[in-house]
Amino acid sequence: MVKFSIRFVCIVWLSLFTMSAFAKDRIETYSVFTVNCSGPKQVQILSDANVILMGEDVLIGENQVAVRFGEELSVAAIPLPSKFLRIYRTSISEGVSDGGPNYRTEWLNLDQINAEWETLRATYPWLVSRKSIGTSHEGRTIWAYRVFRPELRDVLTPPKSVLILGNTHAREWMSPSVVLHLGIKLTELLATTDDLLTDQLVDSVGTYFVPVMNPDGYFRSWNGERFWRKNRRNNGGGVFGVDLNRNYEKAWGGAGSSGTTSSDTYRGPSPASEPELQAVRNYALTLRNLIAFVDYHSYAGDILYPWSYTTAPAPPAAVTMFQSVGAPIRSAIIAAGGPTYTLGQGSVVLYLAAGSSKDWFYDRFNVPSYTIEIFGTQFDPPATTITPTQDHSWAGFKAFLDAAIP
Ligand code: 0X9
Ligand code: ZN
């Protein structure tokens, strides 16, 4: 029989205690299955099913889906052939490192993201201002930040506006992480340099950021369901969420959106029904002379332009406009040592998605309008990818501003 000395037991107990006190990682466990779709009808069935899609969309052929460990019966309930593949674990850090989080190397929760933006505003109050633009279903404030350096005292409202959206989709943590970096770098650029781009921006362009459009969803993704995508509308019957990228008025209800409340692409009860979307939409309508729009998502490595609701192309002049601003983004990212993004029409490069942001913004304002699917291979990439992704995204963003400012 093995005997442990009291001392040994105490050391083990103490070190376990210490580990649990400081290494605050929470693990979520999922079962991953492959589900086979033999045709478009089966694709629709799987799109409407209450499972997590591990890929970007449902395809004809094999699809990987995940369910919370213990909820495997919901896969069995789908009338499609499925096979268990593996167990998947993702960890959510709940600890705050000494001296606060480092947004360059760590994922930030909602409060931490808000705090970083507030620090930026407190550091550069003459460049950064903040506005509450609405309230989410669960009562969280949706914030917008303006980065603008008026050179003349009487320029109170920027003559031109650019709008940048983060975290439409809750689980796409790289989006608010990149958008924060863009806000910080742009502010620092305006604060410290006088290069050509700065000259163009000064006095003329206000860059408006909505860092987290979907605060309820982001909170949910941090607290219980890492792969939560939608907002947190209560659809009844214990079913939650509208896909904020299927709820815009333009072509609402069309292909690539679902009328099933439990679907991850549920379009909502009516066009622009969601408070988070109304906040962004109404705010955009108040901006003076909007000249460009980007909605940052992850993951892929795509610069996508309208249309999303149809595979028919936008008018030739519009496609020329989308290409002339999109191509420099792509080249700048490559020049910065980043990956090669695919530039093209959303519905062609990816899939049909009626009711998405870029279609509404282009339709309403006739400006360059994009979904940027930030490069990556998963919704929960390792934190080591944060810095390089932010860096190449900043290179692309500078090129975007340069090309978008007339
Ligand atoms: O499905 C979406 O809303 C976007 N992909 S994501 O994985 N971030 O959810 C893509 C929308 C881009 N537009 C088109 N595919 N047309
Ligand atoms: Zn997305």
Coordinates of C-alpha atoms and ligand atoms in Angstrom, one line a residue:
M1 CA 0.0 0.0 0.0
V2 CA 1.3 3.4 -0.9
K3 CA 1.4 5.9 1.9
F4 CA 1.6 9.7 1.3
S5 CA 3.2 11.8 4.0
I6 CA 1.1 14.6 5.3
R7 CA 3.7 17.0 3.9
F8 CA 3.4 15.6 0.4
V9 CA -0.4 15.8 0.4
C10 CA -0.2 19.4 1.7
I11 CA 2.2 20.4 -1.1
V12 CA 0.0 18.7 -3.8
W13 CA -3.2 20.3 -2.3
L14 CA -1.5 23.7 -2.0
S15 CA -0.3 23.6 -5.6
L16 CA -3.7 22.5 -6.9
F17 CA -5.2 25.3 -4.9
T18 CA -2.8 27.8 -6.3
M19 CA -3.4 26.6 -9.9
S20 CA -7.1 26.9 -9.6
A21 CA -6.7 30.4 -8.1
F22 CA -4.6 31.8 -10.9
A23 CA -5.0 29.6 -14.0
K24 CA -8.6 30.6 -14.7
D25 CA -9.4 28.7 -17.9
R26 CA -12.8 27.3 -18.4
I27 CA -13.2 24.4 -20.8
E28 CA -16.2 23.8 -23.0
T29 CA -16.6 20.4 -24.6
Y30 CA -18.3 19.6 -27.8
S31 CA -19.0 16.5 -29.9
V32 CA -18.3 16.9 -33.5
F33 CA -20.1 15.0 -36.2
T34 CA -20.1 14.9 -40.0
V35 CA -23.5 15.2 -41.5
N36 CA -24.0 14.4 -45.2
C37 CA -26.2 16.6 -47.4
S38 CA -27.0 14.9 -50.7
G39 CA -28.8 18.0 -52.3
P40 CA -30.2 21.5 -51.7
K41 CA -33.2 20.1 -49.8
Q42 CA -30.9 18.5 -47.3
V43 CA -28.7 21.6 -47.1
Q44 CA -31.9 23.5 -46.1
I45 CA -32.7 20.9 -43.4
L46 CA -29.2 21.2 -41.9
S47 CA -29.3 25.0 -42.1
D48 CA -32.5 25.0 -40.1
A49 CA -31.2 22.5 -37.5
N50 CA -30.3 23.5 -34.1
V51 CA -26.6 22.6 -34.2
I52 CA -23.4 24.5 -34.5
L53 CA -21.9 24.7 -37.9
M54 CA -18.1 24.4 -37.7
G55 CA -17.6 25.6 -41.3
E56 CA -18.8 28.9 -42.7
D57 CA -21.9 27.4 -44.4
V58 CA -23.8 24.2 -45.2
L59 CA -22.6 22.6 -48.4
I60 CA -23.7 19.7 -50.5
G61 CA -21.6 16.8 -49.3
E62 CA -19.9 16.4 -45.8
N63 CA -20.4 19.1 -43.2
Q64 CA -18.9 19.3 -39.7
V65 CA -21.4 20.2 -37.0
A66 CA -20.9 20.4 -33.2
V67 CA -23.2 20.0 -30.2
R68 CA -22.5 20.5 -26.5
F69 CA -21.2 17.3 -24.9
G70 CA -24.2 15.4 -23.7
E71 CA -26.6 16.8 -26.4
E72 CA -25.7 14.3 -29.1
L73 CA -29.4 13.3 -29.5
S74 CA -30.1 16.5 -31.3
V75 CA -27.8 15.3 -34.1
A76 CA -29.6 12.0 -34.2
A77 CA -32.9 13.9 -34.6
I78 CA -31.8 15.5 -37.9
P79 CA -33.1 13.3 -40.7
L80 CA -29.8 13.1 -42.4
P81 CA -26.9 10.6 -42.3
S82 CA -24.4 11.5 -39.6
K83 CA -21.2 10.1 -38.0
F84 CA -19.4 10.9 -34.8
L85 CA -16.0 12.4 -35.6
R86 CA -14.3 13.6 -32.4
I87 CA -14.5 15.4 -29.1
Y88 CA -13.6 19.1 -29.3
R89 CA -12.5 21.3 -26.4
T90 CA -12.2 25.0 -26.5
S91 CA -10.9 27.1 -23.5
I92 CA -12.2 30.4 -22.4
S93 CA -9.8 32.4 -20.2
E94 CA -11.4 34.0 -17.3
G95 CA -8.3 35.4 -15.6
V96 CA -7.0 38.9 -15.9
S97 CA -3.3 39.0 -16.1
D98 CA -1.2 41.3 -13.9
G99 CA -1.5 44.9 -15.0
G100 CA -4.7 44.3 -17.1
P101 CA -5.1 42.4 -20.3
N102 CA -3.0 42.8 -23.3
Y103 CA -5.3 43.2 -26.3
R104 CA -2.4 42.3 -28.7
T105 CA -2.0 38.8 -27.2
E106 CA -5.1 38.0 -25.3
W107 CA -8.9 37.8 -26.0
L108 CA -10.8 40.5 -24.2
N109 CA -14.3 40.1 -22.8
L110 CA -17.0 42.7 -23.3
D111 CA -16.0 44.8 -20.3
Q112 CA -12.4 44.7 -21.2
I113 CA -13.1 45.8 -24.8
N114 CA -15.2 48.7 -23.6
A115 CA -12.4 49.6 -21.1
E116 CA -9.8 49.6 -23.8
W117 CA -11.9 52.0 -26.0
E118 CA -12.4 54.2 -23.0
T119 CA -8.7 54.3 -22.3
L120 CA -8.2 55.4 -25.9
R121 CA -10.8 58.1 -25.5
A122 CA -9.3 59.3 -22.2
T123 CA -5.8 59.3 -23.7
Y124 CA -6.8 61.3 -26.8
P125 CA -9.9 63.2 -25.9
W126 CA -9.3 65.7 -28.7
L127 CA -9.4 62.9 -31.3
V128 CA -11.8 60.3 -29.9
S129 CA -15.5 60.8 -28.9
R130 CA -18.2 58.3 -27.9
K131 CA -21.9 58.1 -28.4
S132 CA -24.5 55.6 -27.2
I133 CA -26.4 54.6 -30.3
G134 CA -28.9 52.1 -28.8
T135 CA -29.6 49.3 -26.4
S136 CA -29.5 45.6 -27.0
H137 CA -32.3 43.1 -26.2
E138 CA -30.8 42.4 -22.8
G139 CA -30.3 46.1 -22.1
R140 CA -26.6 46.6 -22.9
T141 CA -25.5 49.9 -24.5
I142 CA -24.3 49.8 -28.0
W143 CA -21.4 52.3 -28.3
A144 CA -20.0 54.2 -31.3
Y145 CA -16.6 55.9 -31.3
R146 CA -15.6 58.6 -33.7
V147 CA -12.0 59.2 -34.5
F148 CA -11.5 62.6 -36.1
R149 CA -8.9 65.3 -36.1
P150 CA -10.3 68.7 -37.0
E151 CA -7.5 71.0 -38.1
L152 CA -9.7 74.0 -38.2
R153 CA -11.6 75.0 -35.1
D154 CA -15.0 75.4 -36.8
V155 CA -15.1 71.9 -38.3
L156 CA -17.3 70.2 -35.8
T157 CA -18.8 67.6 -38.0
P158 CA -16.5 65.8 -40.4
P159 CA -17.5 66.5 -44.0
K160 CA -17.1 62.8 -44.8
S161 CA -17.8 59.6 -42.8
V162 CA -16.5 56.1 -42.8
L163 CA -18.3 53.4 -40.8
I164 CA -16.7 50.3 -39.4
L165 CA -18.7 47.5 -37.7
G166 CA -17.3 44.9 -35.3
N167 CA -18.8 41.7 -33.8
T168 CA -22.0 41.4 -35.7
H169 CA -21.5 37.7 -35.0
A170 CA -20.8 36.9 -31.3
R171 CA -18.4 34.0 -31.7
E172 CA -16.1 35.8 -34.1
W173 CA -13.8 37.2 -31.5
M174 CA -11.1 38.2 -34.0
S175 CA -13.5 40.9 -35.2
P176 CA -13.7 43.2 -32.1
S177 CA -10.0 42.4 -31.5
V178 CA -9.0 43.7 -34.9
V179 CA -11.5 46.6 -34.8
L180 CA -10.0 47.8 -31.5
H181 CA -6.5 47.7 -33.1
L182 CA -7.7 49.7 -36.0
G183 CA -9.2 52.3 -33.7
I184 CA -6.0 52.6 -31.7
K185 CA -3.6 52.7 -34.7
L186 CA -5.7 55.2 -36.5
T187 CA -5.9 57.5 -33.5
E188 CA -2.1 57.2 -33.0
L189 CA -1.5 58.0 -36.6
L190 CA -3.7 61.1 -36.3
A191 CA -2.0 62.1 -33.1
T192 CA 1.6 61.7 -34.2
T193 CA 2.2 62.0 -37.9
D194 CA 1.6 64.2 -40.9
D195 CA 2.0 61.7 -43.7
L196 CA -0.1 61.8 -46.9
L197 CA -2.9 59.7 -45.5
T198 CA -3.1 61.8 -42.4
D199 CA -3.4 64.9 -44.5
Q200 CA -6.3 63.4 -46.3
L201 CA -8.0 62.4 -43.1
V202 CA -7.5 65.6 -41.3
D203 CA -10.4 68.0 -41.6
S204 CA -12.2 65.8 -44.0
V205 CA -13.0 62.3 -42.7
G206 CA -14.4 61.1 -39.5
T207 CA -14.0 57.3 -38.9
Y208 CA -16.8 55.9 -36.9
F209 CA -16.5 52.5 -35.1
V210 CA -19.1 50.4 -33.6
P211 CA -16.7 48.0 -31.8
V212 CA -19.3 45.5 -30.6
M213 CA -22.6 45.6 -32.4
N214 CA -23.9 42.4 -30.6
P215 CA -22.9 42.8 -27.0
D216 CA -25.5 40.3 -25.7
G217 CA -24.2 37.6 -28.1
Y218 CA -20.6 38.4 -27.3
F219 CA -21.3 38.1 -23.5
R220 CA -23.1 34.8 -24.2
S221 CA -20.1 33.6 -26.2
W222 CA -17.9 34.3 -23.2
N223 CA -20.3 32.9 -20.6
G224 CA -21.7 29.6 -21.5
E225 CA -21.8 29.1 -25.3
R226 CA -18.5 29.8 -27.0
F227 CA -20.0 29.3 -30.5
W228 CA -23.0 31.5 -30.0
R229 CA -23.5 33.5 -33.3
K230 CA -26.8 35.5 -33.1
N231 CA -28.1 38.2 -30.8
R232 CA -30.3 37.2 -27.8
R233 CA -33.9 37.9 -28.9
N234 CA -36.2 35.6 -27.1
N235 CA -38.0 33.8 -29.9
G236 CA -40.2 31.8 -27.4
G237 CA -40.1 28.2 -26.5
G238 CA -36.6 28.4 -25.1
V239 CA -35.2 29.5 -28.5
F240 CA -33.1 32.6 -28.8
G241 CA -31.5 34.8 -31.4
V242 CA -31.7 36.5 -34.7
D243 CA -28.8 36.5 -37.2
L244 CA -27.9 40.2 -37.3
N245 CA -26.4 39.6 -40.8
R246 CA -29.8 38.4 -42.2
N247 CA -32.0 41.1 -40.7
Y248 CA -31.3 44.1 -42.9
E249 CA -34.1 45.4 -45.0
K250 CA -32.5 45.0 -48.4
A251 CA -33.8 41.7 -49.9
W252 CA -34.9 40.6 -46.4
G253 CA -36.3 37.1 -46.4
G254 CA -34.4 35.9 -49.5
A255 CA -32.1 33.0 -50.2
G256 CA -29.4 32.1 -47.6
S257 CA -31.6 33.2 -44.7
S258 CA -33.9 31.0 -42.6
G259 CA -37.4 31.5 -41.2
T260 CA -36.8 28.9 -38.5
T261 CA -36.2 30.6 -35.2
S262 CA -33.7 28.0 -34.0
S263 CA -31.5 28.4 -37.1
D264 CA -28.2 30.1 -36.9
T265 CA -29.3 32.2 -39.9
Y266 CA -32.7 33.1 -38.6
R267 CA -33.7 36.4 -40.3
G268 CA -36.0 37.6 -37.5
P269 CA -39.7 38.3 -37.5
S270 CA -39.6 41.3 -39.8
P271 CA -37.0 43.5 -41.7
A272 CA -34.8 45.5 -39.3
S273 CA -36.7 44.1 -36.3
E274 CA -33.6 44.0 -34.1
P275 CA -32.6 46.8 -31.7
E276 CA -28.9 46.2 -32.3
L277 CA -29.4 46.6 -36.1
Q278 CA -31.7 49.6 -35.7
A279 CA -29.0 51.3 -33.6
V280 CA -26.4 50.9 -36.3
R281 CA -28.8 51.6 -39.2
N282 CA -30.3 54.8 -37.6
Y283 CA -26.8 56.0 -36.6
A284 CA -25.5 55.5 -40.1
L285 CA -28.4 57.5 -41.4
T286 CA -27.4 60.5 -39.2
L287 CA -23.7 60.5 -40.5
R288 CA -22.7 63.2 -42.8
N289 CA -21.8 62.0 -46.3
L290 CA -21.0 58.3 -45.7
I291 CA -18.3 57.3 -48.2
A292 CA -17.5 53.7 -47.2
F293 CA -18.5 50.8 -45.0
V294 CA -16.9 47.7 -43.6
D295 CA -18.4 44.9 -41.5
Y296 CA -15.6 42.9 -40.0
H297 CA -16.3 39.1 -39.5
S298 CA -14.2 36.0 -39.2
Y299 CA -13.0 33.6 -40.3
A300 CA -11.7 33.0 -43.9
G301 CA -9.6 35.6 -45.6
D302 CA -12.1 37.3 -47.9
I303 CA -13.0 40.9 -49.0
L304 CA -16.6 40.5 -50.1
Y305 CA -18.7 43.1 -51.8
P306 CA -22.4 43.2 -52.9
W307 CA -24.5 41.6 -53.9
S308 CA -25.1 39.0 -51.2
Y309 CA -28.7 38.3 -51.9
T310 CA -28.3 37.4 -55.6
T311 CA -25.5 35.9 -57.7
A312 CA -26.3 38.5 -60.3
P313 CA -23.6 41.2 -60.3
A314 CA -24.1 44.8 -59.2
P315 CA -24.1 47.4 -62.0
P316 CA -20.7 47.6 -63.8
A317 CA -19.9 51.0 -62.3
A318 CA -20.5 49.6 -58.8
V319 CA -18.3 46.6 -59.4
T320 CA -15.5 48.9 -60.6
M321 CA -15.9 50.9 -57.4
F322 CA -15.8 47.7 -55.2
Q323 CA -12.7 46.5 -57.0
S324 CA -10.9 49.9 -56.9
V325 CA -11.2 50.1 -53.1
G326 CA -11.0 46.3 -52.5
A327 CA -7.9 45.6 -54.6
P328 CA -5.6 48.0 -52.6
I329 CA -6.7 46.3 -49.3
R330 CA -5.8 43.0 -50.7
S331 CA -2.4 44.1 -52.0
A332 CA -1.5 46.0 -48.8
I333 CA -2.1 42.9 -46.7
I334 CA 0.1 40.9 -49.0
A335 CA 2.8 43.6 -48.9
A336 CA 2.7 43.6 -45.1
G337 CA 3.5 39.9 -45.2
G338 CA -0.1 38.8 -44.5
P339 CA -2.1 36.2 -46.2
T340 CA -3.7 36.5 -49.7
Y341 CA -7.3 37.5 -49.3
T342 CA -9.9 36.6 -51.9
L343 CA -11.7 39.7 -53.3
G344 CA -15.1 39.2 -54.9
Q345 CA -18.8 39.2 -54.8
G346 CA -20.1 37.7 -51.5
S347 CA -22.7 35.4 -53.0
V348 CA -20.2 34.1 -55.5
V349 CA -17.1 33.7 -53.4
L350 CA -19.0 32.4 -50.3
Y351 CA -22.8 31.9 -50.6
L352 CA -26.1 33.6 -50.9
A353 CA -27.0 35.7 -47.8
A354 CA -30.1 37.8 -48.1
G355 CA -30.5 40.7 -45.6
S356 CA -26.8 41.2 -45.0
S357 CA -25.2 44.5 -44.0
K358 CA -23.1 45.2 -47.1
D359 CA -26.2 45.0 -49.4
W360 CA -28.1 47.5 -47.3
F361 CA -25.2 49.9 -47.1
Y362 CA -24.5 49.8 -50.8
D363 CA -28.2 50.0 -51.7
R364 CA -28.8 52.9 -49.4
F365 CA -25.6 55.0 -49.8
N366 CA -24.1 53.8 -53.1
V367 CA -20.7 53.5 -51.6
P368 CA -18.0 50.8 -51.4
S369 CA -19.4 48.3 -48.9
Y370 CA -17.7 45.2 -47.7
T371 CA -17.8 42.2 -45.4
I372 CA -14.2 41.5 -44.5
E373 CA -13.9 37.9 -43.4
I374 CA -10.6 38.2 -41.4
F375 CA -8.1 35.5 -42.2
G376 CA -8.2 32.4 -40.0
T377 CA -9.2 28.8 -39.9
Q378 CA -11.6 28.7 -37.0
F379 CA -14.0 30.8 -34.8
D380 CA -11.8 30.2 -31.8
P381 CA -8.2 30.7 -33.1
P382 CA -5.3 30.5 -30.7
A383 CA -4.4 33.8 -29.0
T384 CA -1.0 33.6 -30.7
T385 CA -2.7 34.6 -34.0
I386 CA -4.0 37.9 -32.6
T387 CA -1.0 40.1 -33.1
P388 CA -0.1 39.1 -36.7
T389 CA -3.8 39.3 -37.7
Q390 CA -4.2 42.7 -36.2
D391 CA -1.0 43.8 -38.0
H392 CA -2.0 42.7 -41.4
S393 CA -5.5 44.1 -40.9
W394 CA -4.1 47.5 -40.1
A395 CA -2.1 47.5 -43.3
G396 CA -5.3 46.6 -45.2
F397 CA -7.3 49.3 -43.4
K398 CA -4.8 52.1 -44.2
A399 CA -5.0 51.1 -47.8
F400 CA -8.8 51.0 -47.6
L401 CA -9.0 54.6 -46.2
D402 CA -6.5 55.8 -48.8
A403 CA -8.5 54.3 -51.6
A404 CA -12.0 55.2 -50.3
I405 CA -11.3 58.9 -49.6
P406 CA -12.0 60.7 -52.9
Ligands
0X9_1 O1 -22.8 34.3 -43.2 C1 -22.4 35.5 -43.0 O2 -23.1 36.4 -42.5 C2 -20.9 35.8 -43.2 N1 -20.1 34.7 -42.9 S1 -19.8 34.4 -41.3 O3 -19.0 33.2 -41.3 N2 -18.9 35.5 -40.7 O4 -21.0 34.3 -40.7 C3 -20.8 36.1 -44.7 C4 -21.6 37.2 -45.3 C5 -20.9 37.6 -46.6 N3 -21.8 37.7 -47.7 C6 -22.2 36.6 -48.5 N4 -21.8 35.4 -48.3 N5 -22.9 36.9 -49.5
ZN2 ZN -19.8 36.6 -39.2

